[in-house]
Structures are given as structure tokens and as C-alpha cells.
Short mmCIF file of C-alpha atoms in Angstrom, two decimals:
data_model
loop_
_atom_site.label_atom_id
_atom_site.label_comp_id
_atom_site.label_asym_id
_atom_site.label_seq_id
_atom_site.Cartn_x
_atom_site.Cartn_y
_atom_site.Cartn_z
CA MET A 1028 -24.18 35.71 36.35
CA THR A 1029 -25.34 32.09 36.86
CA LYS A 1030 -28.21 32.58 34.43
CA ARG A 1031 -25.87 34.11 31.88
CA ILE A 1032 -23.42 31.18 32.12
CA THR A 1033 -26.29 28.72 31.86
CA ALA A 1034 -27.64 30.50 28.79
CA ILE A 1035 -24.20 30.47 27.17
CA LEU A 1036 -23.76 26.74 27.85
CA VAL A 1037 -27.22 25.97 26.50
CA GLY A 1038 -26.51 28.05 23.43
CA LEU A 1039 -23.20 26.29 22.85
CA GLY A 1040 -24.92 22.93 23.28
CA ILE A 1041 -27.53 23.85 20.71
CA LEU A 1042 -24.82 25.06 18.34
CA VAL A 1043 -22.81 21.84 18.72
CA LEU A 1044 -25.96 19.77 18.15
CA ALA A 1045 -26.82 21.78 15.05
CA VAL A 1046 -23.31 21.34 13.65
CA PHE A 1047 -23.46 17.59 14.35
CA LEU A 1048 -26.86 17.24 12.67
CA ILE A 1049 -25.55 19.04 9.61
CA TYR A 1050 -22.47 16.78 9.57
CA ALA A 1051 -24.50 13.60 10.15
CA TRP A 1052 -27.24 14.27 7.61
CA GLU A 1053 -26.97 12.30 4.36
CA PRO A 1054 -29.35 12.82 1.44
CA SER A 1055 -31.54 10.10 0.04
CA ILE A 1056 -30.63 8.85 -3.43
CA PRO A 1057 -33.71 8.43 -5.68
CA GLU A 1058 -35.05 4.95 -6.31
CA GLN A 1059 -34.67 3.38 -9.72
CA GLU A 1060 -36.23 0.43 -11.49
CA PRO A 1061 -34.26 -2.78 -10.89
CA PRO A 1062 -31.72 -3.18 -13.69
CA SER A 1063 -32.17 -5.90 -16.28
CA PRO A 1064 -29.70 -8.83 -16.32
CA GLY A 1065 -28.97 -7.84 -19.90
CA ASP A 1066 -27.46 -4.59 -18.63
CA PHE A 1067 -24.35 -6.48 -17.52
CA SER A 1068 -21.89 -8.65 -19.40
CA GLU A 1069 -21.35 -12.28 -18.42
CA ALA A 1070 -17.71 -11.49 -17.71
CA MET A 1071 -18.69 -8.74 -15.25
CA ILE A 1072 -21.21 -10.99 -13.49
CA GLU A 1073 -18.63 -13.77 -13.20
CA GLN A 1074 -16.08 -11.34 -11.79
CA GLY A 1075 -18.68 -10.18 -9.27
CA ARG A 1076 -19.44 -13.78 -8.28
CA ALA A 1077 -15.76 -14.38 -7.43
CA LEU A 1078 -15.52 -11.10 -5.51
CA ALA A 1079 -18.70 -11.87 -3.57
CA GLY A 1080 -17.04 -15.12 -2.53
CA ILE A 1081 -13.96 -13.30 -1.26
CA GLY A 1082 -16.26 -10.95 0.64
CA ASN A 1083 -18.16 -13.96 2.05
CA CYS A 1084 -21.43 -12.19 1.25
CA GLN A 1085 -23.51 -15.36 1.13
CA SER A 1086 -22.49 -16.56 4.57
CA CYS A 1087 -23.40 -13.32 6.34
CA HIS A 1088 -26.56 -12.58 4.37
CA THR A 1089 -28.08 -16.07 4.22
CA VAL A 1090 -30.08 -17.97 6.82
CA ASP A 1091 -32.14 -20.30 4.61
CA PRO A 1092 -30.07 -21.91 1.81
CA GLU A 1093 -33.24 -21.91 -0.29
CA ARG A 1094 -33.28 -18.10 -0.09
CA PRO A 1095 -29.66 -17.02 -0.61
CA LEU A 1096 -28.67 -13.44 0.22
CA ALA A 1097 -32.10 -12.69 1.72
CA GLY A 1098 -30.63 -11.62 5.06
CA GLY A 1099 -31.83 -12.28 8.59
CA ARG A 1100 -28.70 -13.81 10.10
CA PRO A 1101 -28.28 -12.63 13.70
CA PHE A 1102 -25.04 -11.01 14.84
CA PRO A 1103 -24.85 -10.76 18.65
CA THR A 1104 -22.73 -7.85 19.85
CA ASP A 1105 -22.00 -6.15 23.16
CA PHE A 1106 -24.63 -3.57 22.21
CA GLY A 1107 -27.43 -5.97 21.24
CA THR A 1108 -28.26 -8.13 18.23
CA LEU A 1109 -28.05 -6.99 14.61
CA TYR A 1110 -29.62 -8.83 11.68
CA SER A 1111 -28.10 -8.89 8.21
CA THR A 1112 -30.06 -7.24 5.42
CA ASN A 1113 -31.64 -8.59 2.26
CA ILE A 1114 -29.21 -7.90 -0.60
CA THR A 1115 -31.17 -9.57 -3.37
CA PRO A 1116 -32.62 -7.29 -6.09
CA ASP A 1117 -36.11 -7.49 -4.60
CA PRO A 1118 -37.48 -3.92 -4.93
CA ALA A 1119 -39.57 -4.04 -1.75
CA THR A 1120 -37.29 -5.70 0.82
CA GLY A 1121 -33.90 -5.86 -0.91
CA ILE A 1122 -31.68 -3.50 -2.88
CA GLY A 1123 -33.46 -3.69 -6.24
CA THR A 1124 -34.15 0.06 -6.28
CA TRP A 1125 -30.55 0.96 -5.46
CA SER A 1126 -28.64 2.69 -8.24
CA ARG A 1127 -24.94 2.15 -8.89
CA GLU A 1128 -24.32 5.43 -7.05
CA ALA A 1129 -26.31 4.29 -4.01
CA PHE A 1130 -24.51 0.95 -3.97
CA HIS A 1131 -21.07 2.58 -4.13
CA ARG A 1132 -21.99 4.96 -1.30
CA GLY A 1133 -23.32 2.14 0.85
CA MET A 1134 -20.21 0.05 0.36
CA ARG A 1135 -17.71 2.85 0.82
CA GLN A 1136 -19.36 5.22 3.29
CA GLY A 1137 -21.79 3.03 5.20
CA VAL A 1138 -24.87 4.98 4.15
CA ALA A 1139 -28.06 3.33 2.85
CA ARG A 1140 -29.95 4.54 -0.21
CA ASN A 1141 -32.42 6.40 2.01
CA GLY A 1142 -29.60 8.28 3.78
CA ALA A 1143 -29.58 6.16 6.97
CA HIS A 1144 -26.20 5.37 8.48
CA LEU A 1145 -25.33 1.66 8.47
CA PHE A 1146 -24.01 -0.03 11.57
CA PRO A 1147 -20.33 -1.02 11.32
CA ALA A 1148 -21.14 -4.72 11.68
CA PHE A 1149 -21.36 -4.23 7.91
CA PRO A 1150 -17.65 -3.84 7.11
CA TYR A 1151 -17.77 -0.68 5.00
CA THR A 1152 -14.64 0.30 6.93
CA HIS A 1153 -12.91 -2.27 4.70
CA TYR A 1154 -15.01 -1.96 1.56
CA THR A 1155 -14.03 1.69 1.30
CA LEU A 1156 -10.71 0.41 -0.11
CA VAL A 1157 -12.33 -1.35 -3.08
CA ARG A 1158 -11.84 -0.05 -6.62
CA ASP A 1159 -14.71 1.22 -8.79
CA GLU A 1160 -14.48 -1.63 -11.30
CA ASP A 1161 -14.73 -4.28 -8.57
CA LEU A 1162 -17.73 -2.58 -6.95
CA ASP A 1163 -19.36 -2.42 -10.39
CA ALA A 1164 -18.79 -6.15 -10.87
CA LEU A 1165 -20.20 -6.92 -7.42
CA TYR A 1166 -23.21 -4.74 -8.18
CA ALA A 1167 -23.75 -6.63 -11.44
CA TYR A 1168 -23.61 -9.97 -9.64
CA LEU A 1169 -26.04 -9.01 -6.87
CA MET A 1170 -28.50 -7.38 -9.25
CA THR A 1171 -28.69 -10.54 -11.35
CA ARG A 1172 -29.52 -12.85 -8.42
CA GLU A 1173 -33.00 -14.22 -7.84
CA PRO A 1174 -35.11 -11.56 -6.03
CA VAL A 1175 -36.37 -12.77 -2.66
CA ASN A 1176 -39.15 -10.96 -0.83
CA ALA A 1177 -38.01 -11.27 2.78
CA GLU A 1178 -37.93 -8.68 5.56
CA PRO A 1179 -35.23 -9.44 8.15
CA PRO A 1180 -36.12 -9.09 11.85
CA ASP A 1181 -35.72 -5.67 13.44
CA ASN A 1182 -32.39 -5.05 15.14
CA GLN A 1183 -32.46 -5.45 18.90
CA LEU A 1184 -29.96 -2.83 20.06
CA ARG A 1185 -29.98 -1.02 23.38
CA PHE A 1186 -30.50 2.75 23.53
CA PRO A 1187 -28.63 4.84 22.47
CA PHE A 1188 -26.80 2.36 20.20
CA ASN A 1189 -29.98 1.90 18.17
CA VAL A 1190 -29.92 5.55 17.02
CA ARG A 1191 -28.51 5.43 13.52
CA LEU A 1192 -27.69 9.11 13.45
CA LEU A 1193 -25.11 8.56 16.18
CA GLN A 1194 -23.18 6.31 13.79
CA ALA A 1195 -21.94 9.52 12.21
CA GLY A 1196 -20.10 10.23 15.44
CA TRP A 1197 -18.63 6.71 15.39
CA LYS A 1198 -17.39 7.33 11.86
CA LEU A 1199 -15.85 10.62 12.90
CA LEU A 1200 -13.79 8.75 15.49
CA PHE A 1201 -12.98 5.48 13.76
CA PHE A 1202 -13.53 5.68 10.00
CA GLU A 1203 -11.62 7.21 7.13
CA GLU A 1204 -12.79 6.84 3.55
CA GLU A 1205 -9.88 5.88 1.30
CA ARG A 1206 -8.84 3.57 -1.56
CA TYR A 1207 -6.19 0.90 -1.48
CA GLN A 1208 -2.80 2.20 -2.55
CA PRO A 1209 -0.28 -0.42 -3.74
CA GLU A 1210 3.11 -0.55 -2.04
CA ASP A 1211 5.73 -0.05 -4.71
CA ALA A 1212 8.36 -2.00 -2.79
CA ARG A 1213 6.15 -5.12 -2.72
CA PRO A 1214 5.60 -7.58 -5.59
CA GLU A 1215 2.37 -7.52 -7.58
CA LEU A 1216 1.08 -10.78 -6.06
CA TRP A 1217 1.53 -9.45 -2.51
CA ASN A 1218 -0.28 -6.21 -3.40
CA ARG A 1219 -3.16 -8.17 -4.88
CA GLY A 1220 -3.41 -10.21 -1.68
CA ALA A 1221 -3.22 -7.10 0.51
CA TYR A 1222 -5.95 -5.42 -1.55
CA LEU A 1223 -8.26 -8.43 -1.21
CA ALA A 1224 -7.53 -9.10 2.47
CA GLN A 1225 -7.85 -5.50 3.60
CA GLY A 1226 -10.79 -4.71 1.32
CA LEU A 1227 -13.49 -7.18 0.32
CA GLY A 1228 -12.02 -10.01 2.39
CA HIS A 1229 -12.12 -7.84 5.57
CA CYS A 1230 -9.90 -10.44 7.25
CA SER A 1231 -8.88 -8.25 10.17
CA ALA A 1232 -12.56 -7.84 11.12
CA CYS A 1233 -12.35 -11.29 12.74
CA HIS A 1234 -8.64 -11.57 13.54
CA THR A 1235 -8.18 -8.19 15.28
CA PRO A 1236 -9.36 -7.25 18.81
CA ARG A 1237 -11.89 -4.43 19.13
CA ASN A 1238 -12.18 -1.54 21.55
CA LYS A 1239 -15.17 -0.85 23.80
CA PHE A 1240 -16.89 1.01 20.95
CA GLY A 1241 -16.67 -1.97 18.61
CA ALA A 1242 -13.92 -0.53 16.41
CA GLU A 1243 -10.88 -2.58 15.43
CA ARG A 1244 -7.71 -1.97 17.44
CA THR A 1245 -5.46 -1.06 14.53
CA ASP A 1246 -2.46 -1.12 16.87
CA LEU A 1247 -3.20 -4.83 17.44
CA ALA A 1248 -3.98 -5.75 13.84
CA TYR A 1249 -4.18 -9.50 13.20
CA GLU A 1250 -3.25 -10.39 16.80
CA GLY A 1251 -6.28 -12.66 17.25
CA ALA A 1252 -9.77 -12.18 18.68
CA VAL A 1253 -12.88 -14.05 19.81
CA ILE A 1254 -15.79 -13.88 17.35
CA ASP A 1255 -18.99 -15.96 17.10
CA ASN A 1256 -17.72 -17.95 20.10
CA TRP A 1257 -14.66 -19.06 18.13
CA TYR A 1258 -11.12 -17.82 18.58
CA ALA A 1259 -9.71 -16.33 15.37
CA PRO A 1260 -5.97 -16.81 15.93
CA ALA A 1261 -3.19 -14.34 15.36
CA LEU A 1262 -1.99 -14.19 11.75
CA ASN A 1263 1.19 -12.21 12.35
CA THR A 1264 4.38 -13.09 14.21
CA ASP A 1265 2.33 -13.58 17.39
CA SER A 1266 0.87 -16.75 15.88
CA ARG A 1267 1.02 -19.78 18.20
CA ALA A 1268 1.31 -22.19 15.24
CA PRO A 1269 4.13 -24.65 16.00
CA VAL A 1270 5.15 -24.66 12.33
CA ALA A 1271 5.36 -21.32 10.54
CA TRP A 1272 2.77 -20.79 7.82
CA THR A 1273 4.47 -20.90 4.43
CA GLU A 1274 2.92 -19.57 1.25
CA ALA A 1275 2.28 -23.14 0.11
CA SER A 1276 0.58 -24.22 3.35
CA LEU A 1277 -1.57 -21.10 3.39
CA TYR A 1278 -2.65 -21.76 -0.18
CA ASP A 1279 -3.58 -25.36 0.70
CA TYR A 1280 -5.55 -24.23 3.75
CA LEU A 1281 -7.45 -21.44 1.99
CA ARG A 1282 -8.13 -23.54 -1.10
CA SER A 1283 -9.02 -26.91 0.42
CA GLY A 1284 -9.77 -26.20 4.08
CA GLY A 1285 -6.77 -27.97 5.58
CA SER A 1286 -3.00 -28.00 5.88
CA THR A 1287 -0.78 -30.94 6.79
CA TYR A 1288 1.13 -28.88 9.34
CA HIS A 1289 -1.73 -26.85 10.82
CA GLY A 1290 -5.08 -28.63 10.92
CA VAL A 1291 -8.42 -27.86 9.28
CA ALA A 1292 -10.90 -24.99 9.00
CA VAL A 1293 -13.88 -25.22 11.33
CA GLY A 1294 -16.64 -22.92 12.54
CA SER A 1295 -16.63 -19.43 11.07
CA MET A 1296 -13.44 -20.11 9.11
CA ALA A 1297 -15.01 -23.14 7.44
CA ASP A 1298 -17.69 -20.78 6.09
CA VAL A 1299 -15.00 -18.45 4.79
CA VAL A 1300 -13.10 -21.24 3.03
CA HIS A 1301 -15.91 -23.39 1.68
CA ARG A 1302 -18.78 -20.95 1.15
CA GLY A 1303 -16.71 -17.89 0.33
CA LEU A 1304 -13.24 -18.52 -1.02
CA GLY A 1305 -14.53 -21.60 -2.80
CA GLU A 1306 -15.81 -19.13 -5.43
CA ALA A 1307 -12.47 -17.35 -5.78
CA GLU A 1308 -9.95 -17.95 -8.54
CA ASN A 1309 -6.69 -19.75 -7.79
CA ARG A 1310 -4.66 -16.62 -8.52
CA ASP A 1311 -6.52 -14.72 -5.81
CA ILE A 1312 -6.03 -17.52 -3.28
CA ARG A 1313 -2.31 -17.46 -4.11
CA ALA A 1314 -2.31 -13.69 -3.64
CA LEU A 1315 -3.88 -14.00 -0.19
CA ALA A 1316 -1.34 -16.69 0.70
CA SER A 1317 1.47 -14.39 -0.42
CA TYR A 1318 0.20 -11.52 1.71
CA PHE A 1319 -0.35 -13.49 4.91
CA SER A 1320 2.79 -15.61 4.64
CA ALA A 1321 4.88 -12.43 4.47
CA MET A 1322 3.09 -11.15 7.57
CA ALA A 1323 4.08 -14.26 9.54
CA GLU A 1324 7.69 -14.16 8.28
CA PRO A 1325 7.91 -17.88 7.42
CA GLY A 1326 10.90 -20.01 6.56
CA SER A 1327 11.12 -22.38 3.62
CA ASP A 1328 8.94 -25.42 2.97
CA GLU A 1329 11.89 -27.63 3.92
CA GLN A 1330 12.28 -25.81 7.24
CA ALA A 1331 8.55 -26.31 7.85
CA ARG A 1332 8.90 -30.04 7.16
CA GLN A 1333 11.84 -30.36 9.54
CA THR A 1334 10.07 -28.41 12.29
CA ALA A 1335 6.96 -30.57 11.92
CA THR A 1336 9.00 -33.77 12.20
CA ALA A 1337 10.84 -32.53 15.28
CA THR A 1338 7.57 -31.36 16.90
CA ILE A 1339 5.87 -34.73 16.43
CA GLN A 1340 8.90 -36.64 17.67
CA SER A 1341 9.07 -34.47 20.78
CA ALA A 1342 5.37 -35.04 21.49
CA GLN A 1343 5.76 -38.80 21.09
CA ARG A 1344 8.73 -38.87 23.49
CA ARG A 1345 6.80 -36.94 26.13
CA THR A 1346 3.78 -39.20 25.62
CA ALA A 1347 5.90 -42.28 26.20
CA ASP A 1348 6.77 -41.01 29.68
CA THR A 1349 3.16 -40.74 30.84
CA LEU A 1350 0.40 -43.19 31.62
CA GLY A 1351 -2.31 -41.04 33.15
CA TYR A 1352 -6.06 -40.90 32.70
CA GLY A 1353 -5.80 -38.28 29.94
CA GLU A 1354 -3.65 -40.61 27.85
CA LYS A 1355 -6.20 -43.38 28.28
CA VAL A 1356 -8.93 -41.07 26.96
CA PHE A 1357 -6.67 -40.15 24.04
CA THR A 1358 -6.01 -43.83 23.27
CA TYR A 1359 -9.74 -44.57 23.33
CA ALA A 1360 -11.02 -41.55 21.40
CA CYS A 1361 -8.24 -40.06 19.31
CA ALA A 1362 -5.11 -42.12 18.71
CA SER A 1363 -6.46 -44.29 15.88
CA CYS A 1364 -6.84 -41.19 13.68
CA HIS A 1365 -4.32 -38.74 15.05
CA TYR A 1366 -1.18 -40.84 15.52
CA ASN A 1367 1.33 -39.94 12.78
CA ASP A 1368 4.69 -40.93 11.37
CA PRO A 1369 6.93 -37.93 12.20
CA ASP A 1370 8.56 -38.08 8.76
CA ASN A 1371 5.24 -38.29 6.91
CA PRO A 1372 2.41 -36.51 8.76
CA ARG A 1373 -1.02 -36.78 7.16
CA ALA A 1374 -3.26 -33.85 6.36
CA LEU A 1375 -6.36 -36.06 6.41
CA ARG A 1376 -5.68 -37.10 10.00
CA PRO A 1377 -3.52 -34.28 11.38
CA ASP A 1378 -1.07 -34.76 14.19
CA LEU A 1379 -2.32 -32.75 17.15
CA SER A 1380 1.18 -31.54 18.05
CA LEU A 1381 0.97 -29.41 14.89
CA ASN A 1382 -2.46 -27.99 15.68
CA THR A 1383 -2.64 -24.27 16.42
CA ALA A 1384 -5.74 -24.68 18.60
CA LEU A 1385 -3.79 -26.83 21.07
CA ARG A 1386 -1.19 -24.06 21.50
CA ALA A 1387 -3.59 -21.12 21.70
CA ASP A 1388 -3.93 -19.02 24.84
CA ASN A 1389 -7.66 -19.73 24.71
CA PRO A 1390 -8.89 -23.40 24.67
CA MET A 1391 -12.23 -22.43 23.09
CA ASN A 1392 -11.62 -23.85 19.60
CA LEU A 1393 -10.20 -27.16 20.81
CA ILE A 1394 -13.09 -27.67 23.22
CA ARG A 1395 -15.69 -26.93 20.55
CA VAL A 1396 -14.14 -29.29 18.03
CA THR A 1397 -13.90 -32.01 20.68
CA LEU A 1398 -17.58 -31.58 21.53
CA GLU A 1399 -18.96 -30.99 18.03
CA GLY A 1400 -16.49 -32.75 15.76
CA VAL A 1401 -15.80 -31.66 12.19
CA GLY A 1402 -18.74 -31.98 9.80
CA ASN A 1403 -18.99 -32.54 6.06
CA GLU A 1404 -19.07 -28.80 5.34
CA GLU A 1405 -15.93 -28.11 7.36
CA GLY A 1406 -12.31 -29.13 7.16
CA LEU A 1407 -11.16 -31.14 4.16
CA PRO A 1408 -13.69 -32.49 1.63
CA GLY A 1409 -14.88 -35.99 2.49
CA VAL A 1410 -13.12 -36.11 5.87
CA VAL A 1411 -15.18 -35.90 9.06
CA MET A 1412 -14.47 -36.21 12.76
CA PRO A 1413 -17.15 -37.35 15.21
CA GLY A 1414 -17.97 -35.22 18.20
CA PHE A 1415 -17.28 -36.54 21.69
CA ALA A 1416 -19.95 -34.73 23.66
CA GLU A 1417 -20.74 -38.01 25.40
CA LEU A 1418 -17.48 -37.69 27.32
CA SER A 1419 -17.81 -36.00 30.70
CA ASN A 1420 -16.28 -32.62 31.44
CA ALA A 1421 -13.68 -34.41 33.58
CA ASP A 1422 -12.84 -36.78 30.70
CA ILE A 1423 -12.35 -33.93 28.24
CA SER A 1424 -10.41 -31.89 30.77
CA ALA A 1425 -8.03 -34.80 31.38
CA LEU A 1426 -7.64 -35.31 27.64
CA LEU A 1427 -6.86 -31.68 26.88
CA HIS A 1428 -4.50 -31.34 29.82
CA PHE A 1429 -2.67 -34.45 28.59
CA LEU A 1430 -2.42 -33.09 25.03
CA ARG A 1431 -1.32 -29.65 26.20
CA ALA A 1432 1.39 -31.14 28.43
CA THR A 1433 2.75 -33.71 25.99
CA HIS A 1434 2.13 -32.19 22.55
CA THR A 1435 3.18 -28.58 23.26
CA ASP A 1436 5.59 -26.59 25.36
CA ARG A 1437 2.83 -24.23 26.50
CA PRO A 1438 1.60 -23.82 30.11
CA ALA A 1439 -1.56 -25.56 31.28
CA TRP A 1440 -4.92 -23.85 30.78
CA ASP A 1441 -6.65 -22.57 33.93
CA ASN A 1442 -10.24 -23.44 34.91
CA LEU A 1443 -10.52 -25.88 32.01
CA GLU A 1444 -13.56 -27.80 33.30
CA ASP A 1445 -15.49 -24.55 33.78
CA GLU A 1446 -14.73 -23.51 30.19
CA ILE A 1447 -15.73 -26.96 28.90
CA GLU A 1448 -19.09 -26.67 30.65
CA ARG A 1449 -19.59 -23.15 29.29
CA GLN A 1450 -18.91 -24.33 25.75
CA ARG A 1451 -21.13 -27.39 26.24
CA GLN A 1452 -24.02 -25.13 27.16
CA LYS A 1453 -23.39 -22.87 24.17
CA VAL A 1454 -23.26 -25.84 21.81
CA ALA A 1455 -26.55 -27.11 23.24
CA THR A 1456 -28.15 -23.67 22.82
CA ASN A 1457 -26.95 -23.39 19.22
CA THR A 1458 -28.26 -26.86 18.41
CA GLU A 1459 -31.71 -26.04 19.83
CA SER A 1460 -31.90 -22.77 17.86
CA GLU A 1461 -31.15 -24.60 14.60
CA GLN A 1462 -33.92 -27.18 15.12
#
């Protein structure tokens, strides 16, 4: 009887494995000669350029600015490190031999030309929503870039996460191929923004927590998450922003990299704004602003102005009642730039009482900006902030505790000095790797 049960279980196991292999197998699509630039119209290429900006393709697929889109950027994950691929039309190391059909399948189903399953660090889970005509334009743009012969490093994933075939099982659990369907009850501008944000923009990929398998928690969409050692804040009604994001302030932030009532784009978001959305048309930036402002349920611009004034006045009153070490550090390092008239706050030197990072549950972003500053390629054009890494951990801790206590109504952060030291070490490691 035992042998019979064992035989049945083994047989069932073999059957399940066979069914999975049949399900997981994807055919190779034949290679083709790289298309000629003359195969595409200038209008299609230009449309593809703007869409590639919204998708932030260059940021993820570029390490050396002299070799754009040649891949090789590392993406550390809980399962190991992935490296972005070469998406130039080089026939040997890029996608030059990919047909339109192969490109569409890769973008929408996460399957390479040779039939290999792509890892979901490539956001095909979002690109599946994109329309045919936009994928065609993106294909035209990529196939008319300068070919670069560059082989990215091999992925360094732990077993069994390095087995591509198993990605078929991940897709079975967490992926559904579909196209974006407009919501009839919403205006056209909102639908355009939703289509871009959910599709090529893949905004929730950074702003949504993930489960232990690396899939987005759709039940917690846009509630904020840590990515690339930055905290991507909540974009919905859970936002900690002291002033609600209006459509106008979102447009300013996404177009220029800063908002008077919210601060400036740094880190990963600076890449999105300046290297990605900088290529997008104004109408698409306005569409994104329409979509996200509705998500946060904002008030009017006048209500935002009044809230900002009241917030700054409250912070200044609380500051007047203190004279501790943290305030002395603020006076020395920050006040000359960040002190504002409550009735006329300045975007170029934002008032910290309006800064979302100061109100976040996680102090990560504020610590990193304090240590690293804001460079020329971040924030607002032509406006920089020096880093203050020369301050001790105790100095920065006192400063941030002072700001948190006087410029917000949020509770104090725990173990702040430990987190400052952790971020200091990460900043030092990142600096060494770039040299």
C-alpha cells in the first residue's frame, strides 16, 4: 500500500511538473535585421521620445551618460542584484534583432525575444496596459537610437530566484495581462493621467509596498514605500504633506522639480522629474497632475495658501518658545535659507514646516538630504543646497528633533542617531562606488 501511494504521489508530481512546463514554455520569435531609421516617421519617433521619458527608460537603462540605454545599472533586491539590459538597437548585445511582435510581447507579457521570462523588476506588469500605437512609437524611438555594443553584468540572484522558468509561476499568482480601460465617469484629462501613471509611468512601482514575493500590494496602492534607500511617500489620502497637493502644485513639482508648499525632488524622484518627465509634453504633465490631485482629494489653491501660512506661523511660534541646542544648529546651518515670510513662502528656499519629509513616518529622506544636500541635477534648476555631512550624528539628531518638534505636530522619531549613522554609512558606500 505504501509503495502504491508513493507511486501515485510521484506520478501526480510528474504530471503537475509537466503541466507547469507546458504553461511556462514560451516560443522564441525569429531574429530580424535591425530596422532602418527611415522605416519610421519623425512624428512617431518624437512621440516615442516623449513616452520613453514618461517611462523613465534612460534612468534605469543607463550607467554611463556617454552610452545611453546600454544597460548595466544594478538593482538590489531581497533576492539578489539584477542589472538592467541593453535596449539600444545593437544586434549583438541589445534589441536590434527584436521585431515589433517581440517588442510588444516583451513589454506586455514579460517575455524576451528568445522566450525567456523577464524578471518583474522590469515593470511589464504596468506596460501591459499600454496601447498598440504607443508601443509602436516607443519601438520606433528605441530602434533609432545609437547602437551600443555593451553586455551588462550577469544577474546575481540566489537560487531558486535565478531560475527564469519559475517566473511563470510568479506571473500566475501576481500578473494579469490587460489594457487600460478609460473610466467614463472621469474627465478626459484624468483618464490620460491615469493611463500614463498606471502604464508607462509605473508610478505605483515605487510608491506602493510589496509583499514577500516582490509583488505590489494592490490593497495598499500608493501608500508609500522604501526604494533605492529613499522613502517614496504616500500619494493618496494617507499623505503626510502638511498642505494638500493641488493640481497646480503637482504640475509645478512634476514640471520643474519643486513646489512652494512641498519642497523639491531629490534622489530617485529627481531622476524621474529631470531625466524622465523633462521629455514629456506639458499636456501629459497636466494629465498626471489631474490624476494624482484627485487621488489626494485636495482643496482649492486658496485653501492651500491659507494652510501654508497658518503652518509656517505655527512653526515660528513654537520656535520662539525654545532655545535648545537643535535650534542653535538650525540657526547656524539652515535659517539663512529656510526662514520664510508666512504670507509669501518661497519655492527657491522652501519653509521646512511645509516639507513632507519632515512629517514622514520614516526620517530617511530628511537625513539623506541633510547629509548630501541637493545637487545641480536635483530640485529646482539653478538652486543647490550644500550637504552637512561635517556635522556630527548628535548635531544632526538635535537639529531634526528640533525641526520635528517645532515645525510639525508629529511625534518624535525613535533611534534617530542610529538611523543617521546608518544613512551616513550608505552615503559613504555610494560615493565610493561612483568614484
